[in-house]
Short mmCIF file of C-alpha atoms in Angstrom, two decimals:
data_model
loop_
_atom_site.label_atom_id
_atom_site.label_comp_id
_atom_site.label_asym_id
_atom_site.label_seq_id
_atom_site.Cartn_x
_atom_site.Cartn_y
_atom_site.Cartn_z
CA UNK A 302 12.99 -5.26 11.07
CA UNK A 303 14.05 -2.89 8.37
CA UNK A 304 16.60 -1.16 10.47
CA UNK A 305 18.55 -4.16 9.26
CA UNK A 306 18.76 -3.21 5.62
CA UNK A 307 19.69 0.46 5.54
CA UNK A 308 20.44 1.47 9.10
CA UNK A 309 23.02 0.13 11.51
CA UNK A 310 23.78 0.79 15.13
CA UNK A 311 27.42 -0.16 14.86
CA UNK A 312 28.41 3.35 13.88
CA UNK A 313 27.24 6.76 15.00
CA UNK A 314 25.45 7.17 11.70
CA UNK A 315 23.65 4.98 9.26
CA UNK A 316 25.29 3.14 6.41
CA UNK A 317 24.20 0.92 3.57
CA UNK A 318 25.78 -2.45 4.00
CA UNK A 319 22.73 -4.59 4.52
CA UNK A 320 22.76 -5.06 8.26
CA UNK A 321 26.27 -4.25 9.41
CA UNK A 322 28.94 -2.60 7.34
CA UNK A 323 31.41 -5.37 7.96
CA UNK A 324 33.85 -3.99 5.42
CA UNK A 325 34.54 -1.13 7.84
CA UNK A 326 34.87 -3.32 10.93
CA UNK A 327 38.23 -4.57 12.16
CA UNK A 328 38.10 -7.50 14.55
CA UNK A 329 39.90 -6.73 17.77
CA UNK A 330 38.20 -9.02 20.29
CA UNK A 331 40.85 -10.13 22.74
CA UNK A 332 39.04 -13.29 23.68
CA UNK A 333 38.08 -14.25 20.11
CA UNK A 334 40.64 -16.45 18.39
CA UNK A 335 39.02 -15.73 15.05
CA UNK A 336 39.33 -11.96 15.42
CA UNK A 337 40.78 -10.20 12.43
CA UNK A 338 39.89 -8.69 9.09
CA UNK A 339 36.81 -10.49 7.72
CA UNK A 340 38.27 -10.21 4.23
CA UNK A 341 40.84 -12.90 5.14
CA UNK A 342 38.10 -15.40 5.88
CA UNK A 343 37.34 -17.46 2.75
CA UNK A 344 33.90 -18.35 4.11
CA UNK A 345 32.96 -14.72 4.62
CA UNK A 346 34.28 -13.60 1.23
CA UNK A 347 32.51 -16.48 -0.52
CA UNK A 348 29.23 -15.74 1.23
CA UNK A 349 29.46 -12.04 0.45
CA UNK A 350 30.13 -12.71 -3.23
CA UNK A 351 27.34 -15.29 -3.36
CA UNK A 352 24.98 -12.81 -1.76
CA UNK A 353 25.94 -10.16 -4.31
CA UNK A 354 24.98 -12.57 -7.09
CA UNK A 355 21.80 -13.80 -5.40
CA UNK A 356 20.24 -10.46 -4.46
CA UNK A 357 19.30 -9.33 -8.01
CA UNK A 358 17.91 -12.81 -8.73
CA UNK A 359 15.92 -12.70 -5.48
CA UNK A 360 14.57 -9.28 -6.40
CA UNK A 361 13.64 -10.23 -9.97
CA UNK A 362 12.05 -13.55 -9.04
CA UNK A 363 10.31 -12.03 -6.03
CA UNK A 364 8.86 -9.01 -7.82
CA UNK A 365 7.52 -11.12 -10.70
CA UNK A 366 6.13 -13.77 -8.34
CA UNK A 367 4.53 -11.21 -6.03
CA UNK A 368 2.88 -9.42 -8.96
CA UNK A 369 1.37 -12.73 -10.12
CA UNK A 370 0.31 -13.63 -6.56
CA UNK A 371 -1.29 -10.22 -5.98
CA UNK A 372 -3.21 -10.53 -9.24
CA UNK A 373 -4.47 -13.95 -8.17
CA UNK A 374 -5.57 -12.88 -4.68
CA UNK A 375 -7.29 -9.77 -6.04
CA UNK A 376 -9.22 -11.74 -8.65
CA UNK A 377 -13.00 -11.83 -8.34
CA UNK A 378 -12.80 -15.44 -7.14
CA UNK A 379 -10.58 -14.84 -4.10
CA UNK A 380 -10.82 -11.18 -3.10
CA UNK A 381 -14.04 -11.75 -1.19
CA UNK A 382 -12.09 -13.67 1.48
CA UNK A 383 -10.38 -11.66 4.22
CA UNK A 384 -7.25 -13.82 4.39
CA UNK A 385 -6.75 -13.42 0.62
CA UNK A 386 -6.88 -9.63 1.00
CA UNK A 387 -4.24 -9.79 3.75
CA UNK A 388 -2.05 -11.99 1.59
CA UNK A 389 -2.50 -9.65 -1.38
CA UNK A 390 -1.49 -6.70 0.81
CA UNK A 391 1.56 -8.65 1.99
CA UNK A 392 2.70 -9.43 -1.55
CA UNK A 393 2.37 -5.76 -2.52
CA UNK A 394 4.39 -4.64 0.52
CA UNK A 395 7.02 -7.28 -0.34
CA UNK A 396 7.34 -5.77 -3.81
CA UNK A 397 8.15 -2.41 -2.19
CA UNK A 398 10.77 -4.02 0.02
CA UNK A 399 12.43 -5.81 -2.90
CA UNK A 400 12.55 -2.57 -4.89
CA UNK A 401 14.38 -0.85 -2.02
CA UNK A 402 16.69 -3.85 -1.68
CA UNK A 403 17.54 -3.67 -5.37
CA UNK A 404 18.48 0.01 -5.05
CA UNK A 405 20.79 -0.90 -2.16
CA UNK A 406 22.30 -3.70 -4.24
CA UNK A 407 23.02 -1.20 -7.02
CA UNK A 408 24.91 0.85 -4.42
CA UNK A 409 26.95 -2.22 -3.48
CA UNK A 410 27.99 -2.78 -7.11
CA UNK A 411 28.98 0.87 -7.54
CA UNK A 412 25.84 2.16 -9.20
CA UNK A 413 25.16 4.91 -6.65
CA UNK A 414 21.66 6.05 -7.61
CA UNK A 415 20.98 5.76 -3.88
CA UNK A 416 23.13 8.87 -3.40
CA UNK A 417 20.45 11.01 -4.99
CA UNK A 418 18.17 13.31 -3.05
CA UNK A 419 14.69 11.87 -3.03
CA UNK A 420 15.75 8.34 -3.94
CA UNK A 421 17.75 8.12 -0.71
CA UNK A 422 14.87 9.14 1.54
CA UNK A 423 12.28 7.13 -0.41
CA UNK A 424 14.35 3.96 -0.29
CA UNK A 425 14.82 4.13 3.48
CA UNK A 426 11.15 4.99 3.98
CA UNK A 427 9.99 2.12 1.76
CA UNK A 428 12.25 -0.37 3.49
CA UNK A 429 10.88 0.49 6.92
CA UNK A 430 7.22 0.71 5.88
CA UNK A 431 7.15 -2.41 3.70
CA UNK A 432 9.13 -4.44 6.22
CA UNK A 433 6.76 -3.51 9.03
CA UNK A 434 3.65 -4.19 6.96
CA UNK A 435 4.95 -7.54 5.75
CA UNK A 436 5.53 -8.93 9.22
CA UNK A 437 2.28 -7.62 10.69
CA UNK A 438 0.17 -8.91 7.82
CA UNK A 439 1.54 -12.37 8.64
CA UNK A 440 0.66 -11.83 12.31
CA UNK A 441 -2.89 -10.87 11.30
CA UNK A 442 -3.12 -13.94 9.05
CA UNK A 443 -1.98 -16.11 11.95
CA UNK A 444 -4.60 -14.56 14.25
CA UNK A 445 -7.29 -15.20 11.64
CA UNK A 446 -6.15 -18.78 11.30
CA UNK A 447 -6.41 -19.19 15.07
CA UNK A 448 -9.99 -17.88 14.93
CA UNK A 449 -10.88 -20.24 12.08
CA UNK A 450 -9.61 -23.27 13.99
CA UNK A 451 -10.43 -22.57 17.63
CA UNK A 452 -13.47 -20.28 17.36
CA UNK A 453 -15.15 -20.90 13.98
CA UNK A 454 -18.41 -19.30 15.14
CA UNK A 455 -16.58 -15.94 15.23
CA UNK A 456 -15.53 -16.10 11.58
CA UNK A 457 -18.48 -14.02 10.27
CA UNK A 458 -17.73 -11.39 12.93
CA UNK A 459 -13.97 -10.97 12.50
CA UNK A 460 -13.11 -12.46 9.10
CA UNK A 461 -15.21 -10.38 6.72
CA UNK A 462 -14.10 -8.54 3.59
CA UNK A 463 -15.11 -5.10 4.91
CA UNK A 464 -13.21 -5.55 8.17
CA UNK A 465 -10.15 -6.74 6.26
CA UNK A 466 -10.15 -3.68 3.98
CA UNK A 467 -10.63 -1.36 6.96
CA UNK A 468 -7.82 -3.00 8.93
CA UNK A 469 -5.44 -2.89 5.96
CA UNK A 470 -6.12 0.81 5.39
CA UNK A 471 -5.67 1.67 9.07
CA UNK A 472 -2.45 -0.32 9.31
CA UNK A 473 -0.99 1.32 6.20
CA UNK A 474 -1.83 4.82 7.47
CA UNK A 475 -0.40 4.08 10.93
CA UNK A 476 2.79 2.62 9.43
CA UNK A 477 3.36 5.56 7.09
CA UNK A 478 2.98 7.99 9.98
CA UNK A 479 5.18 5.95 12.34
CA UNK A 480 8.00 5.57 9.82
CA UNK A 481 7.82 9.00 8.22
CA UNK A 482 11.00 10.05 10.02
CA UNK A 483 13.43 8.94 7.22
CA UNK A 484 11.84 11.50 4.93
CA UNK A 485 13.28 14.32 7.04
CA UNK A 486 16.10 12.71 9.08
CA UNK A 487 17.92 11.10 6.13
CA UNK A 488 19.97 12.83 3.48
CA UNK A 489 23.13 12.80 1.38
CA UNK A 490 26.19 13.32 3.55
CA UNK A 491 29.66 13.93 2.16
CA UNK A 492 32.33 11.96 4.05
CA UNK A 493 35.14 11.07 1.66
CA UNK A 494 32.34 9.82 -0.56
CA UNK A 495 28.67 10.71 -0.76
CA UNK A 496 26.53 8.54 1.50
CA UNK A 497 22.84 8.15 2.10
CA UNK A 498 22.59 8.20 5.88
CA UNK A 499 21.02 9.91 8.85
CA UNK A 500 21.81 13.58 9.15
CA UNK A 501 24.09 14.26 12.09
CA UNK A 502 21.57 16.36 14.03
CA UNK A 503 18.96 13.58 13.75
CA UNK A 504 21.17 10.59 14.54
CA UNK A 505 19.71 10.11 18.03
CA UNK A 506 16.21 9.98 16.57
CA UNK A 507 17.29 7.46 13.93
CA UNK A 508 19.01 5.33 16.56
CA UNK A 509 15.96 5.40 18.83
CA UNK A 510 13.69 4.39 15.95
CA UNK A 511 16.05 1.52 15.20
CA UNK A 512 15.31 0.06 18.62
CA UNK A 513 11.59 0.80 18.27
CA UNK A 514 11.60 -0.95 14.89
CA UNK A 515 13.37 -3.97 16.38
CA UNK A 516 10.71 -4.28 19.08
CA UNK A 517 7.80 -3.80 16.68
CA UNK A 518 9.02 -6.06 13.89
CA UNK A 519 10.96 -8.74 15.77
CA UNK A 520 10.33 -9.10 19.49
CA UNK A 521 6.59 -8.45 19.67
CA UNK A 522 5.55 -10.29 16.45
CA UNK A 523 7.78 -13.27 17.22
CA UNK A 524 6.31 -13.68 20.70
CA UNK A 525 2.77 -13.32 19.37
CA UNK A 526 3.28 -15.77 16.52
CA UNK A 527 5.02 -18.33 18.71
CA UNK A 528 2.06 -18.52 21.11
CA UNK A 529 -0.48 -18.30 18.28
CA UNK A 530 1.14 -21.15 16.35
CA UNK A 531 1.26 -23.22 19.53
CA UNK A 532 -2.41 -22.45 20.22
CA UNK A 533 -3.32 -23.33 16.61
CA UNK A 534 -1.60 -26.70 16.91
CA UNK A 535 -3.38 -27.51 20.19
CA UNK A 536 -6.76 -26.35 18.84
CA UNK A 537 -6.31 -28.31 15.61
CA UNK A 538 -5.49 -31.46 17.58
CA UNK A 539 -8.51 -31.00 19.85
CA UNK A 540 -10.79 -30.31 16.88
CA UNK A 541 -9.53 -33.42 15.12
CA UNK A 542 -10.11 -35.63 18.18
CA UNK A 543 -13.57 -34.15 18.68
CA UNK A 544 -14.48 -34.74 15.05
CA UNK A 545 -13.25 -38.31 15.14
CA UNK A 546 -15.34 -39.02 18.25
CA UNK A 547 -18.43 -37.63 16.52
CA UNK A 548 -17.75 -39.77 13.48
CA UNK A 549 -17.41 -42.87 15.60
CA UNK A 550 -20.66 -42.10 17.37
CA UNK A 551 -22.41 -41.54 14.06
CA UNK A 552 -20.85 -44.77 12.75
CA UNK A 553 -20.44 -43.30 9.32
CA UNK A 554 -16.99 -44.80 8.85
CA UNK A 555 -15.61 -41.61 7.36
CA UNK A 556 -12.07 -41.35 8.70
CA UNK A 557 -10.75 -38.53 6.53
CA UNK A 558 -8.56 -35.96 8.18
CA UNK A 559 -10.06 -32.58 8.91
CA UNK A 560 -7.47 -31.05 6.58
CA UNK A 561 -9.42 -32.63 3.67
CA UNK A 562 -12.35 -30.28 4.32
CA UNK A 563 -12.33 -26.78 2.80
CA UNK A 564 -11.82 -25.23 6.25
CA UNK A 565 -8.98 -27.62 6.97
CA UNK A 566 -7.29 -26.80 3.67
CA UNK A 567 -7.44 -23.06 4.35
CA UNK A 568 -6.07 -23.56 7.87
CA UNK A 569 -3.24 -25.74 6.61
CA UNK A 570 -2.36 -23.16 3.97
CA UNK A 571 -2.31 -20.26 6.44
CA UNK A 572 -0.37 -22.33 8.97
CA UNK A 573 2.29 -23.10 6.35
CA UNK A 574 2.59 -19.37 5.53
CA UNK A 575 3.13 -18.56 9.22
CA UNK A 576 5.69 -21.31 9.86
CA UNK A 577 7.78 -20.58 6.76
CA UNK A 578 7.73 -16.88 7.59
CA UNK A 579 9.06 -17.58 11.09
CA UNK A 580 11.79 -19.87 9.77
CA UNK A 581 13.07 -17.36 7.20
CA UNK A 582 12.45 -14.18 9.18
CA UNK A 583 13.70 -14.93 12.70
CA UNK A 584 17.37 -16.05 12.32
CA UNK A 585 18.50 -12.77 10.74
CA UNK A 586 17.07 -10.75 13.60
CA UNK A 587 18.43 -13.09 16.27
CA UNK A 588 22.01 -12.70 15.03
CA UNK A 589 21.47 -8.97 14.62
CA UNK A 590 20.28 -8.64 18.22
CA UNK A 591 23.28 -10.62 19.39
CA UNK A 592 25.63 -8.21 17.58
CA UNK A 593 23.80 -5.19 19.00
CA UNK A 594 24.02 -6.56 22.56
CA UNK A 595 27.71 -7.38 22.18
CA UNK A 596 28.47 -3.94 20.81
CA UNK A 597 26.49 -1.72 23.16
CA UNK A 598 26.56 -3.66 26.43
CA UNK A 599 29.91 -5.44 26.23
CA UNK A 600 31.70 -3.17 23.73
CA UNK A 601 32.77 -6.15 21.65
CA UNK A 602 32.99 -6.28 17.91
CA UNK A 603 31.52 -9.31 16.09
CA UNK A 604 33.65 -12.33 15.35
CA UNK A 605 34.17 -13.58 11.83
CA UNK A 606 31.83 -16.49 12.55
CA UNK A 607 29.12 -14.04 13.58
CA UNK A 608 29.59 -12.09 10.36
CA UNK A 609 29.43 -15.23 8.23
CA UNK A 610 26.22 -16.35 9.95
CA UNK A 611 24.85 -12.86 9.57
CA UNK A 612 25.35 -12.96 5.80
CA UNK A 613 23.74 -16.41 5.56
CA UNK A 614 20.70 -15.48 7.68
CA UNK A 615 20.40 -12.15 5.89
CA UNK A 616 20.01 -14.06 2.62
CA UNK A 617 17.31 -16.25 4.19
CA UNK A 618 15.60 -13.06 5.28
CA UNK A 619 15.57 -11.76 1.70
CA UNK A 620 14.11 -15.06 0.46
CA UNK A 621 11.21 -14.45 2.81
CA UNK A 622 10.05 -11.63 0.50
CA UNK A 623 10.56 -13.46 -2.79
CA UNK A 624 9.20 -16.98 -2.30
CA UNK A 625 5.58 -16.02 -1.63
CA UNK A 626 4.15 -17.17 -4.94
CA UNK A 627 5.98 -20.50 -4.76
CA UNK A 628 4.73 -21.10 -1.20
CA UNK A 629 1.16 -20.27 -2.18
CA UNK A 630 1.32 -22.59 -5.17
CA UNK A 631 2.66 -25.44 -3.05
CA UNK A 632 0.24 -25.16 -0.13
CA UNK A 633 -2.81 -23.28 -1.45
CA UNK A 634 -5.16 -25.48 -3.46
CA UNK A 635 -7.60 -22.67 -4.26
CA UNK A 636 -4.75 -20.31 -5.07
CA UNK A 637 -3.22 -22.89 -7.40
CA UNK A 638 -6.54 -23.46 -9.16
CA UNK A 639 -7.25 -19.74 -9.65
CA UNK A 640 -3.63 -19.07 -10.64
CA UNK A 641 -3.88 -21.65 -13.43
CA UNK A 642 -7.27 -20.32 -14.47
CA UNK A 643 -6.03 -16.73 -14.74
CA UNK A 644 -2.57 -17.08 -16.24
CA UNK A 645 -2.35 -20.47 -17.95
CA UNK A 646 -5.81 -20.25 -19.50
CA UNK A 647 -5.01 -16.76 -20.72
CA UNK A 648 -1.83 -18.05 -22.33
CA UNK A 649 -3.79 -20.85 -24.00
CA UNK A 650 -6.40 -18.40 -25.33
CA UNK A 651 -3.67 -16.13 -26.65
CA UNK A 652 -1.96 -19.09 -28.28
CA UNK A 653 -5.17 -20.20 -29.95
CA UNK A 654 -5.79 -16.68 -31.24
CA UNK A 655 -2.31 -16.59 -32.76
CA UNK A 656 -2.90 -20.00 -34.30
CA UNK A 657 -6.18 -18.86 -35.87
CA UNK A 658 -4.50 -15.76 -37.28
CA UNK A 659 -1.70 -17.92 -38.66
CA UNK A 660 -4.25 -20.23 -40.25
CA UNK A 661 -5.91 -17.31 -42.01
CA UNK A 662 -2.58 -16.20 -43.43
CA UNK A 663 -0.94 -19.57 -44.04
CA UNK A 664 -0.63 -21.03 -47.55
CA UNK A 665 -0.69 -24.49 -45.92
CA UNK A 666 -4.46 -24.22 -45.67
CA UNK A 667 -4.71 -25.13 -49.36
CA UNK A 668 -3.17 -28.52 -48.64
CA UNK A 669 -5.84 -29.41 -46.13
CA UNK A 670 -3.42 -29.10 -43.17
CA UNK A 671 -3.65 -26.28 -40.64
CA UNK A 672 -1.82 -25.02 -37.59
CA UNK A 673 -4.94 -25.71 -35.56
CA UNK A 674 -4.85 -29.37 -36.48
CA UNK A 675 -1.15 -29.51 -35.66
CA UNK A 676 -1.74 -27.93 -32.27
CA UNK A 677 -4.51 -30.43 -31.55
CA UNK A 678 -2.15 -33.29 -32.40
CA UNK A 679 0.43 -31.81 -30.02
CA UNK A 680 -2.20 -31.34 -27.35
CA UNK A 681 -3.38 -34.93 -27.66
CA UNK A 682 0.17 -36.18 -27.53
CA UNK A 683 0.83 -34.19 -24.40
CA UNK A 684 -2.25 -35.58 -22.70
#
């Protein structure tokens, strides 16, 4: 997955263009009527400029939102649930990805801190590790959701806090070992300008790991999640029909959907996380695989339309890391309740403390009117 951000297989080495360094590609496809310099395409230029503006906003919004989401999931109210621990781990890994993306964006706008020893290697390493962890935490969440719906009697066995912590630790250790190669295969190379890319003697290793990364973060997770989501939908439908039959037999007249129960709400929340992830994550990798196949098996360069779609889907891919908190607030009732309790209540308490301090210092107290009374009036008006 994260071969897409800092590595490319369209050149013998790595570059830092996002997914493909389209600025260095000249369209020469004989059978492509749109072949030519992408810079002459108004759609491509517009999309590239829009992306340049959006990326820092995506990073800022995403980092702030993920910090708030992680704080909510790790609160005493939610951290006892395994799925909340997985979601907290995902938000933390997404923060790491967005930090690496921001460093790459600085390179795009001619702030080349990426061309610094240490920052170069760390950025590539973070992008691989955080990208891998993000996608596999969603896979684990989807598997847990499948267990909750189709095999609820196994929840105490597989969905415990201790097992979640152990699995997270093992996955992080495995990922760091698997993707440690950028720390010693990447460096600053001087070619007209300084570039953070794979060292020439390690380019075959970097290229091989690009394909391994594609299999581990696109092909395998997508296949798994497709069948898991399908199985979840079938199991949910069967469970609903079974529950409705039992209600009819009991003649209790309660026709509420199973999603109104606590278990149903959790399942709906996790299902929404999985579906949105697939929608935002998959298109970028599909177009990337198409470009790789065209280049290496048919020796064709991408058309302008391919490059435009690549920029669009790449932006969707970045949104996948920044919209977590918004998604959780929309679909997670418990998350929304705890989020309000932690952050909004804290703001109210801080506001009341400031009001009390202002009352103690305010000369208006002698007139019988206080800031506290004014705030109460405002509060009543708002309610």
